[in-house]
Short mmCIF file of C-alpha atoms in Angstrom, two decimals:
data_model
loop_
_atom_site.label_atom_id
_atom_site.label_comp_id
_atom_site.label_asym_id
_atom_site.label_seq_id
_atom_site.Cartn_x
_atom_site.Cartn_y
_atom_site.Cartn_z
CA LYS A 780 363.29 124.21 7.62
CA PHE A 781 364.79 124.10 11.08
CA GLY A 782 363.83 127.37 12.78
CA LYS A 783 361.62 130.43 12.57
CA LYS A 784 361.59 133.93 13.98
CA THR A 785 358.63 135.20 15.95
CA GLY A 786 358.37 138.82 16.98
CA THR A 787 356.67 140.96 19.58
CA VAL A 788 356.09 144.57 18.55
CA THR A 789 355.36 147.26 21.14
CA ASN A 790 354.39 150.87 20.47
CA ALA A 791 356.56 152.67 22.99
CA ALA A 792 356.15 156.05 21.31
CA VAL A 793 354.52 157.54 18.24
CA ASN A 794 357.71 157.23 16.21
CA TYR A 795 359.52 154.47 18.09
CA TRP A 796 359.15 150.73 17.58
CA GLN A 797 360.93 148.02 19.50
CA ILE A 798 361.07 144.52 18.06
CA LYS A 799 362.05 141.56 20.24
CA TRP A 800 362.86 138.34 18.39
CA ALA A 801 362.40 134.87 19.80
CA ILE A 802 363.88 131.85 18.03
CA GLU A 803 362.03 128.53 17.90
CA PHE A 804 363.67 125.39 16.51
CA ASN A 805 361.72 122.49 15.04
CA GLU A 806 363.25 119.43 16.71
CA GLU A 807 361.24 117.10 14.47
CA ALA A 808 362.76 118.65 11.37
CA LEU A 809 366.23 118.47 12.88
CA ASN A 810 365.82 114.77 13.73
CA ALA A 811 364.49 114.02 10.24
CA PHE A 812 367.47 115.84 8.72
CA PHE A 813 370.02 113.79 10.67
CA LYS A 814 368.16 110.54 10.00
CA LYS A 815 368.21 111.25 6.26
CA ALA A 816 371.87 112.30 6.32
CA ASN A 817 372.97 109.19 8.19
CA SER A 818 370.83 106.89 6.01
CA LYS A 819 373.08 107.81 3.07
CA ASN A 820 376.24 107.23 5.06
CA PRO A 821 377.83 103.83 4.27
CA ASN A 822 379.93 104.03 7.42
CA ALA A 823 377.05 104.77 9.82
CA PRO A 824 376.53 102.48 12.83
CA VAL A 825 374.13 99.61 12.20
CA ASN A 826 371.73 98.32 14.85
CA ALA A 827 371.29 94.66 15.62
CA THR A 828 368.15 93.18 14.03
CA ILE A 829 365.91 90.24 14.82
CA LYS A 830 363.63 88.21 12.55
CA ARG A 831 361.51 85.15 13.15
CA VAL A 832 362.19 82.62 10.37
CA ASN A 833 360.70 79.11 10.20
CA GLY A 834 359.64 79.18 13.83
CA ALA A 835 362.93 80.46 15.26
CA PHE A 836 364.51 83.84 15.89
CA GLU A 837 367.56 84.94 13.92
CA ILE A 838 369.62 87.84 15.29
CA THR A 839 372.03 89.86 13.17
CA PRO A 840 374.68 91.56 15.36
CA GLU A 841 375.24 95.30 15.41
CA HIS A 842 378.38 97.15 14.43
CA ASP A 843 379.64 100.59 15.37
CA GLY A 844 380.43 103.26 12.81
CA TYR A 845 380.86 106.94 12.06
CA ALA A 846 378.02 109.44 11.82
CA VAL A 847 377.26 113.15 11.99
CA ASP A 848 377.54 114.38 15.55
CA LYS A 849 374.09 115.79 16.22
CA GLU A 850 374.83 118.01 19.23
CA SER A 851 377.72 119.98 17.75
CA THR A 852 376.07 120.23 14.33
CA VAL A 853 372.82 121.53 15.80
CA ASP A 854 374.78 124.27 17.57
CA LYS A 855 376.34 125.29 14.25
CA LEU A 856 372.95 125.20 12.49
CA LYS A 857 371.44 127.51 15.09
CA GLU A 858 374.33 129.94 14.75
CA ALA A 859 373.92 129.94 10.96
CA ILE A 860 370.19 130.62 11.17
CA LEU A 861 370.83 133.73 13.28
CA LYS A 862 373.19 135.19 10.69
CA SER A 863 372.02 137.31 7.79
CA GLY A 864 372.49 135.82 4.35
CA GLU A 865 373.56 132.29 3.47
CA ASP A 866 376.11 130.30 5.41
CA THR A 867 377.84 126.95 5.00
CA ILE A 868 378.60 124.78 7.99
CA GLU A 869 380.83 121.76 8.29
CA ALA A 870 379.29 118.88 10.21
CA GLN A 871 381.49 117.02 12.65
CA VAL A 872 381.62 113.25 12.19
CA THR A 873 382.34 111.10 15.23
CA LYS A 874 382.59 107.40 16.01
CA GLN A 875 379.28 106.21 17.41
CA ALA A 876 377.95 102.98 18.87
CA ALA A 877 374.85 101.22 17.61
CA THR A 878 371.81 101.92 19.78
CA VAL A 879 370.36 98.40 19.51
CA LYS A 880 372.70 95.55 20.40
CA ALA A 881 372.35 91.79 19.95
CA GLU A 882 372.60 91.45 23.71
CA ASP A 883 369.41 93.52 24.03
CA LEU A 884 367.48 91.09 21.81
CA LYS A 885 368.58 87.67 23.11
CA ASP A 886 365.78 87.51 25.71
CA ILE A 887 362.99 87.86 23.14
CA LYS A 888 361.75 84.28 23.36
CA ASP A 889 358.50 84.26 25.36
CA VAL A 890 354.95 84.67 24.04
CA LEU A 891 353.52 87.65 25.92
CA GLY A 892 350.23 87.66 24.05
CA THR A 893 348.71 86.08 20.95
CA PHE A 894 345.34 86.20 19.20
CA THR A 895 343.76 84.79 16.04
CA THR A 896 340.71 85.87 14.06
CA ASN A 897 339.13 84.06 11.13
CA TYR A 898 338.07 85.56 7.80
CA SER A 899 336.76 82.45 6.03
CA SER A 900 333.55 84.29 5.07
CA SER A 901 335.47 87.07 3.30
CA THR A 902 335.52 87.65 -0.43
CA SER A 903 338.76 86.95 -2.27
CA GLU A 904 339.41 90.71 -2.48
CA ARG A 905 339.03 91.19 1.27
CA ALA A 906 341.18 88.11 1.91
CA THR A 907 343.90 89.61 -0.30
CA ASN A 908 343.77 92.87 1.66
CA ILE A 909 344.18 91.03 4.96
CA ALA A 910 347.14 89.05 3.62
CA VAL A 911 348.81 92.16 2.17
CA GLY A 912 348.27 94.31 5.27
CA THR A 913 349.35 91.57 7.67
CA GLU A 914 352.64 91.12 5.84
CA LYS A 915 353.35 94.84 6.27
CA MET A 916 352.77 94.51 10.04
CA ASP A 917 355.11 91.54 10.50
CA GLY A 918 358.56 91.64 12.03
CA VAL A 919 358.38 94.92 13.94
CA LEU A 920 360.88 95.35 16.78
CA LEU A 921 359.80 97.80 19.47
CA MET A 922 362.44 98.99 21.90
CA PRO A 923 361.17 100.38 25.24
CA GLY A 924 359.05 103.48 24.58
CA GLU A 925 358.63 102.85 20.84
CA THR A 926 355.20 102.67 19.15
CA ILE A 927 353.75 100.75 16.22
CA SER A 928 350.94 102.38 14.23
CA GLY A 929 348.70 100.17 12.13
CA TYR A 930 347.91 103.00 9.75
CA GLU A 931 351.54 104.01 9.25
CA ARG A 932 352.63 100.42 8.60
CA MET A 933 349.81 99.53 6.17
CA GLN A 934 349.25 102.77 4.26
CA PRO A 935 348.86 103.89 1.55
CA PHE A 936 345.67 101.96 0.90
CA THR A 937 346.02 101.95 -2.86
CA ILE A 938 345.86 99.43 -5.69
CA LYS A 939 349.53 100.13 -6.39
CA ASN A 940 350.39 99.09 -2.83
CA GLY A 941 348.80 95.69 -3.35
CA TYR A 942 345.28 96.29 -2.02
CA LYS A 943 341.96 95.57 -3.72
CA MET A 944 338.48 97.05 -3.54
CA ALA A 945 336.37 95.41 -0.80
CA LYS A 946 333.54 96.19 1.58
CA ALA A 947 334.26 98.43 4.58
CA TYR A 948 332.39 100.48 7.18
CA GLN A 949 332.23 104.24 6.77
CA ASN A 950 330.04 106.55 8.87
CA GLY A 951 327.49 103.85 9.55
CA LEU A 952 327.33 102.60 5.96
CA VAL A 953 328.85 99.66 4.10
CA VAL A 954 330.89 101.04 1.21
CA ASP A 955 333.41 99.83 -1.34
CA SER A 956 336.90 100.85 -0.24
CA VAL A 957 340.45 100.04 -1.33
CA GLY A 958 341.94 98.06 1.54
CA GLY A 959 338.63 96.93 3.03
CA GLY A 960 339.45 94.34 5.72
CA ALA A 961 342.35 96.24 7.31
CA CYS A 962 340.26 96.71 10.43
CA GLN A 963 340.38 92.97 11.12
CA ILE A 964 344.16 93.24 11.16
CA ALA A 965 343.92 96.15 13.61
CA THR A 966 341.52 94.20 15.80
CA THR A 967 343.77 91.14 15.93
CA LEU A 968 346.77 93.26 16.94
CA TYR A 969 344.63 95.00 19.57
CA GLN A 970 343.58 91.70 21.12
CA ALA A 971 347.16 90.37 21.17
CA ALA A 972 348.38 93.61 22.77
CA LEU A 973 345.71 93.37 25.47
CA ARG A 974 346.95 89.91 26.38
CA ALA A 975 350.59 91.00 26.29
CA GLU A 976 349.58 93.88 28.60
CA VAL A 977 351.53 96.44 26.63
CA LYS A 978 350.21 99.98 26.34
CA ILE A 979 347.36 100.66 23.92
CA THR A 980 348.18 104.23 22.88
CA GLU A 981 345.23 104.56 20.50
CA ARG A 982 342.18 102.44 19.77
CA LYS A 983 338.80 103.37 18.30
CA ASN A 984 335.75 101.19 17.80
CA HIS A 985 333.87 100.61 14.55
CA SER A 986 330.73 102.56 13.69
CA MET A 987 328.87 99.22 13.46
CA ILE A 988 329.11 95.69 14.86
CA VAL A 989 331.80 93.30 13.61
CA GLY A 990 331.39 89.55 13.79
CA TYR A 991 334.97 88.30 14.08
CA VAL A 992 335.60 89.32 17.69
CA GLN A 993 333.71 89.62 20.98
CA PRO A 994 331.64 92.78 21.63
CA SER A 995 333.79 95.84 22.45
CA GLY A 996 336.89 93.91 21.41
CA ASP A 997 337.34 95.52 18.00
CA ALA A 998 339.70 98.21 16.70
CA ALA A 999 339.14 100.27 13.55
CA ILE A 1000 341.38 101.95 10.98
CA ALA A 1001 339.98 104.81 8.91
CA GLY A 1002 342.17 107.38 7.18
CA ASP A 1003 344.44 108.96 9.76
CA TYR A 1004 341.68 109.66 12.29
CA LYS A 1005 341.08 106.06 13.42
CA ASP A 1006 344.18 104.04 14.17
CA ILE A 1007 345.54 101.28 16.37
CA LYS A 1008 348.76 102.24 18.14
CA VAL A 1009 350.63 100.01 20.56
CA THR A 1010 353.55 101.21 22.68
CA ASN A 1011 356.18 99.08 24.38
CA ASN A 1012 355.87 100.13 28.01
CA ARG A 1013 358.16 97.37 29.22
CA LYS A 1014 361.83 97.63 30.20
CA THR A 1015 362.85 95.12 27.52
CA PRO A 1016 362.26 94.93 23.74
CA ILE A 1017 359.22 93.25 22.18
CA TYR A 1018 358.73 91.75 18.72
CA VAL A 1019 355.47 91.79 16.76
CA GLU A 1020 354.85 88.73 14.58
CA ALA A 1021 351.92 88.84 12.14
CA VAL A 1022 351.01 85.93 9.86
CA THR A 1023 348.12 84.55 7.83
CA SER A 1024 347.47 80.84 7.43
CA GLY A 1025 344.51 79.60 5.45
CA ARG A 1026 341.83 82.11 6.41
CA ASP A 1027 343.25 82.90 9.87
CA VAL A 1028 345.25 85.99 10.83
CA THR A 1029 347.40 85.74 13.96
CA PHE A 1030 349.37 88.33 15.89
CA THR A 1031 351.91 87.21 18.48
CA ILE A 1032 353.84 89.60 20.69
CA TRP A 1033 357.15 88.17 21.87
CA GLY A 1034 359.41 89.41 24.64
CA LYS A 1035 360.78 88.50 28.04
CA GLU A 1036 358.09 87.19 30.37
CA ASP A 1037 358.33 88.74 33.83
CA ARG A 1038 354.77 88.27 35.07
CA PRO A 1039 354.11 85.80 37.93
CA ALA A 1040 353.56 82.20 36.83
CA GLY A 1041 350.22 81.88 38.65
CA ARG A 1042 348.76 85.02 37.11
CA THR A 1043 346.12 84.72 34.37
CA ILE A 1044 344.06 87.30 32.49
CA GLU A 1045 340.68 86.98 30.81
CA PHE A 1046 338.64 89.41 28.72
CA VAL A 1047 334.87 89.21 29.13
CA SER A 1048 332.25 91.11 27.13
CA GLU A 1049 329.06 92.37 28.71
CA VAL A 1050 326.23 93.32 26.37
CA LEU A 1051 324.13 96.04 28.02
CA SER A 1052 321.51 96.52 25.33
CA GLU A 1053 320.70 95.79 21.70
CA THR A 1054 318.61 97.73 19.21
CA PRO A 1055 316.96 95.82 16.36
CA LYS A 1056 317.86 97.00 12.90
CA GLY A 1057 315.33 99.38 11.39
CA LYS A 1058 314.12 99.99 7.86
CA THR A 1059 314.67 103.19 5.92
CA TYR A 1060 312.69 103.95 2.77
CA ILE A 1061 313.24 106.69 0.19
CA ASP A 1062 311.23 107.96 -2.78
CA ASP A 1063 312.12 106.44 -6.13
CA ASP A 1064 311.83 109.20 -8.74
CA SER A 1065 312.10 106.66 -11.54
CA LYS A 1066 308.76 105.14 -10.53
CA SER A 1067 305.23 106.50 -10.30
CA LYS A 1068 304.34 108.91 -7.51
CA GLY A 1069 304.13 107.26 -4.10
CA TYR A 1070 306.51 104.42 -4.98
CA ILE A 1071 309.23 103.91 -2.40
CA LYS A 1072 312.22 101.57 -2.13
CA ARG A 1073 314.26 100.27 0.79
CA GLN A 1074 317.50 102.23 1.16
CA SER A 1075 319.53 99.58 3.00
CA GLU A 1076 319.25 96.32 4.90
CA GLY A 1077 320.00 98.05 8.19
CA HIS A 1078 322.26 96.93 11.05
CA LYS A 1079 321.59 95.92 14.61
CA GLY A 1080 322.83 98.34 17.27
CA ARG A 1081 324.56 97.37 20.50
CA VAL A 1082 325.94 98.86 23.70
CA SER A 1083 328.58 96.72 25.39
CA LYS A 1084 331.55 96.73 27.73
CA LEU A 1085 334.82 94.80 27.77
CA TRP A 1086 336.22 93.76 31.15
CA LYS A 1087 339.71 92.59 32.04
CA ILE A 1088 339.74 90.02 34.84
CA VAL A 1089 343.03 89.14 36.55
CA LYS A 1090 343.42 86.03 38.67
CA GLU A 1091 346.29 84.84 40.80
CA ASN A 1092 346.38 81.10 41.43
CA GLY A 1093 342.75 80.93 40.36
CA VAL A 1094 341.53 83.71 42.66
CA GLU A 1095 340.18 86.91 41.10
CA VAL A 1096 342.22 89.93 42.24
CA SER A 1097 340.97 92.66 39.87
CA LYS A 1098 338.29 93.48 37.34
CA ASP A 1099 338.87 96.57 35.21
CA LEU A 1100 336.80 98.20 32.46
CA ILE A 1101 338.78 98.28 29.22
CA SER A 1102 336.26 99.87 26.84
#
């Protein structure tokens, strides 16, 4: 699970073979192993946590503890893998400090970016999906360099996980899908992240137009090939708050504001062209020869751009293409 042997074979002579082994270790598997081991350890260090409750932040302090020493244990694991046959190693346990401290979280008090979309026209099933998915996105702490994935937080999109069947886009068609409406959650997070000016690690547009956000301002989720990922590229932690109220979904990204007071940002859509929806007809074998029926209502096409405009004390200083 942790390492594999790869070999290079050379034919130095008719009856002579030389095999050179190279050892590769799977760091991901090693990290997962230690995470699982320490999760079962009642004496492991516990990080400080933060939660927004009734309009205020509550911080639970950290405490140090004892955990498996990764460095020394990895060395023993690598030695064991190189031996023939089975081997048992004894992991060294050391006193370790929590990696997230209450002191790190006390400055999370400023709104870096917030955005709201409305889903009042949604069916009750789609509204349920938005409420369920939003709750799963709420309360995420991102330390510097950490990433939130919409797909990873909201999946699996199953009935058992609280979702219902609702309309969704798929390859240019409107289909029934469990979790339909999750893309509006992704879009709202995307817009809040743009305003917070944190890093958008991944964003993909829909295959068709959506009506709850400005052109080119959407973000889609589809399986594991379309996702919204936001990374904290700041030097201080950020907190993602996600709530529904009535038929509004709102994302707010909190942190420590360090941008100049006179600096403002605006996102402007530019529609370059639009294509009227067409009509597609297909033969209807259940009717007499020559009878055709309309396949779908069709959807208008559009080409657009999203611009980010930055002003300082009311004067435009930059205009950048976002998507």
